[in-house]
PDB file of C-alpha atoms in Angstrom:
ATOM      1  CA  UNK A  18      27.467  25.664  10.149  1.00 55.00           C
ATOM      2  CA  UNK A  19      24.497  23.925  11.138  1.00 56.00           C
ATOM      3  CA  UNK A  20      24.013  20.568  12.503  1.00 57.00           C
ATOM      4  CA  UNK A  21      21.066  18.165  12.126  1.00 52.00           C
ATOM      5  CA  UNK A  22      19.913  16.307  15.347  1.00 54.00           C
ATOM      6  CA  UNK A  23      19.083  12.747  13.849  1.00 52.00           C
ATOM      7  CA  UNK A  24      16.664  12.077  16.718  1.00 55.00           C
ATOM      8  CA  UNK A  25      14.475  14.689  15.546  1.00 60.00           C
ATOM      9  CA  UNK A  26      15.136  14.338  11.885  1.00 75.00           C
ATOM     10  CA  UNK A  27      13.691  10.562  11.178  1.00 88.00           C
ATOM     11  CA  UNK A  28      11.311   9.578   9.065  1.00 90.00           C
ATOM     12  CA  UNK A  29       9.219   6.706  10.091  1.00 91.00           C
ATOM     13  CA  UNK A  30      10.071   2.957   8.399  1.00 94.00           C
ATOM     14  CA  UNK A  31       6.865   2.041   8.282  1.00 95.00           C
ATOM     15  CA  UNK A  32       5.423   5.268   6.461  1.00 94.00           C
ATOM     16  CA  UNK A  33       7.841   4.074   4.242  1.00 95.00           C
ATOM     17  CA  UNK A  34       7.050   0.606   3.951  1.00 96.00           C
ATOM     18  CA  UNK A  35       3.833   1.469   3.451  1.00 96.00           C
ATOM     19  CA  UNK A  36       4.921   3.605   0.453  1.00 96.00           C
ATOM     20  CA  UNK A  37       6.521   0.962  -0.935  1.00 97.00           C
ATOM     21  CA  UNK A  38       3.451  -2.035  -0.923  1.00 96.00           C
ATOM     22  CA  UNK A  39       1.581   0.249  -1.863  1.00 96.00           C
ATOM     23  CA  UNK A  40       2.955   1.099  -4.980  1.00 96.00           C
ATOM     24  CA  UNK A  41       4.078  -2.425  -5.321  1.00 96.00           C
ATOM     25  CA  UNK A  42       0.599  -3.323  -4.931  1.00 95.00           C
ATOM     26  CA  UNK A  43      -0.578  -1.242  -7.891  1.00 95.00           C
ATOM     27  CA  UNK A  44       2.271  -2.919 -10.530  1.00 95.00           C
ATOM     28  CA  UNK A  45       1.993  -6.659  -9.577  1.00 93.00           C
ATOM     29  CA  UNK A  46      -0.837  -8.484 -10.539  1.00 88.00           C
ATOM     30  CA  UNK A  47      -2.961 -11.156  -8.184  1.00 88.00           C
ATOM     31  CA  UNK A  48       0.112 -10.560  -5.037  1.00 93.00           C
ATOM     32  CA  UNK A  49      -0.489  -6.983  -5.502  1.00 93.00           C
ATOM     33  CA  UNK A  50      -3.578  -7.677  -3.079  1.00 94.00           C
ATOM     34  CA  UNK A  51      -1.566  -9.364  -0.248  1.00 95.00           C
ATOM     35  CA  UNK A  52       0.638  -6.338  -1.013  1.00 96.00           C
ATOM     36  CA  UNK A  53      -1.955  -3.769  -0.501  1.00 96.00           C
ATOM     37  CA  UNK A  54      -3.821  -5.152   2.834  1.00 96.00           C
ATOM     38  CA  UNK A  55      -0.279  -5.485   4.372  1.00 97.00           C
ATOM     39  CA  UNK A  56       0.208  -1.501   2.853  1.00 96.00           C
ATOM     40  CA  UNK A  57      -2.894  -0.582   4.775  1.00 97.00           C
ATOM     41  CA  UNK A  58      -1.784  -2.215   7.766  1.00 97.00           C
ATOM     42  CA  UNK A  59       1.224  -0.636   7.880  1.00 96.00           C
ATOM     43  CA  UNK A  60      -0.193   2.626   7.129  1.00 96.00           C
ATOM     44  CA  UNK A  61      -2.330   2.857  10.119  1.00 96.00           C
ATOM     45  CA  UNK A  62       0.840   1.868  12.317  1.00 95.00           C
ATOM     46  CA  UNK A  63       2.676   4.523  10.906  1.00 95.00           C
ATOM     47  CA  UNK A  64      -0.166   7.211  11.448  1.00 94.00           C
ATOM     48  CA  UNK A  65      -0.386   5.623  15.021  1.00 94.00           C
ATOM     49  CA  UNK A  66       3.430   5.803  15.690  1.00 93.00           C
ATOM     50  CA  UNK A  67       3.587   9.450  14.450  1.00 92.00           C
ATOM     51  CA  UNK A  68       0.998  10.500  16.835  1.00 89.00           C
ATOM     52  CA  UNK A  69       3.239   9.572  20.275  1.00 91.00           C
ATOM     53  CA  UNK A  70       6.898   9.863  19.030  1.00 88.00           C
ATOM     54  CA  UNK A  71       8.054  13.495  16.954  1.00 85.00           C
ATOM     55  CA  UNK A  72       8.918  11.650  13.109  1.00 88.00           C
ATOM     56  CA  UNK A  73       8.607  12.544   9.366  1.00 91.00           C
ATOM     57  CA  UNK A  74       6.659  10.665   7.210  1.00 92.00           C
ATOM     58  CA  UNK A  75       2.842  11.637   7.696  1.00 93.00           C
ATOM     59  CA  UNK A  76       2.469  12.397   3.717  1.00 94.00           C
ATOM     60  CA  UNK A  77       4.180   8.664   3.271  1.00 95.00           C
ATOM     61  CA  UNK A  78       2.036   7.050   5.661  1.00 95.00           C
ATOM     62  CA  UNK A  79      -1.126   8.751   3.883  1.00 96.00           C
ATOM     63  CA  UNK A  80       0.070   8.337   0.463  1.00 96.00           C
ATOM     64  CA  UNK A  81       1.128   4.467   1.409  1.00 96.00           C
ATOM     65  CA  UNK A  82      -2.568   3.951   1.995  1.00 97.00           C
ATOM     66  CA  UNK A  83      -3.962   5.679  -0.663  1.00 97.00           C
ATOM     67  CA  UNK A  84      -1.592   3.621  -3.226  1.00 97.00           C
ATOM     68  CA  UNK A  85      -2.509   0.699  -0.784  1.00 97.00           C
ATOM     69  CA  UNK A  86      -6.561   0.983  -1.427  1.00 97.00           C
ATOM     70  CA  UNK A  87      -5.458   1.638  -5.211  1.00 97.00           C
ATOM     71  CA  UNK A  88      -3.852  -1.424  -5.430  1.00 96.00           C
ATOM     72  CA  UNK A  89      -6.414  -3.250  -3.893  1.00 96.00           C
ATOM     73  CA  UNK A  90      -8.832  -2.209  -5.994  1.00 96.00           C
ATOM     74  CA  UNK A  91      -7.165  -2.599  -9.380  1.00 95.00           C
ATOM     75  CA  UNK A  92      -6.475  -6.254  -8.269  1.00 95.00           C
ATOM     76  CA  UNK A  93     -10.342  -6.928  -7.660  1.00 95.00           C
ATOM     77  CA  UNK A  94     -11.018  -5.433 -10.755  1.00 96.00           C
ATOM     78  CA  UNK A  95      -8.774  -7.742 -12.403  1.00 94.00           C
ATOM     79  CA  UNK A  96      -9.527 -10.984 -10.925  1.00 93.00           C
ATOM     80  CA  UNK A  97     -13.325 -10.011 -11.253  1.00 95.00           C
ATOM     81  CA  UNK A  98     -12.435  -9.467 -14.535  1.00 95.00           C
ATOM     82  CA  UNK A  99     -10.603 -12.662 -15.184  1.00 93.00           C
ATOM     83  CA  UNK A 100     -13.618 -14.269 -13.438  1.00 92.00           C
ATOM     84  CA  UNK A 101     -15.917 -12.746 -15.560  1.00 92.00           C
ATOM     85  CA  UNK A 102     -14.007 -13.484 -18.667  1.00 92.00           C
ATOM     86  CA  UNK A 103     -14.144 -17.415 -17.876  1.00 89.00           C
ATOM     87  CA  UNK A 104     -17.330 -17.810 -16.788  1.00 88.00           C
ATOM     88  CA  UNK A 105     -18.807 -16.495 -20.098  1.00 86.00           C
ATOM     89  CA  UNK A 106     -16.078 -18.163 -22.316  1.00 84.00           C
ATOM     90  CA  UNK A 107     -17.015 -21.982 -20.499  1.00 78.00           C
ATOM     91  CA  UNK A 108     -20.857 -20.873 -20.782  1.00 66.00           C
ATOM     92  CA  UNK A 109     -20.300 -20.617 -24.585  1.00 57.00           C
ATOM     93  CA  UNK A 110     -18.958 -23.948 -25.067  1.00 58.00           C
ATOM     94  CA  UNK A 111     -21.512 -26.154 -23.545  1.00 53.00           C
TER      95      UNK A 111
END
């Protein structure tokens, strides 16, 4: 029978914090930017962290940022967008 040693066996929270605004970032709009610089910052803590103590979660931290960047990106794109959109649709009416 074997035994897992949980010291050796965590993953780290933040990797998977950062997992989780990052994706969050992608599906909500206009806080989905907040969500996503807060993912990257959390990210980069988690790579840090992983470097001096023996945890899981590398592939989360990395994949928390790249959903992170993702997210932040869609949400420019949208608000550029929306920008965009009004700008042109006030311009006509004059």
């Amino acid at each position: 029978m074997t035994y897992f040693d949980a010291s050796t066996n965590t993953t780290n929270s933040k990797a998977i914090g950062s997992l989780l605004l990052g994706i969050l970032s992608i599906m909500i709009p206009f806080i989905g930017l907040v969500l996503g610089i807060i993912g990257i910052i959390f990210a980069r803590i988690a790579k840090k962290q992983l470097t001096k103590t023996n945890e899981n979660g590398r592939g989360l931290a990395i994949s928390g940022f790249i959903c992170s960047v993702i997210g932040i990106i869609i949400q420019l794109f949208i608000i550029l967008s929306l920008i965009t959109y009004y700008s042109i649709t006030t311009v006509g009416i004059s």
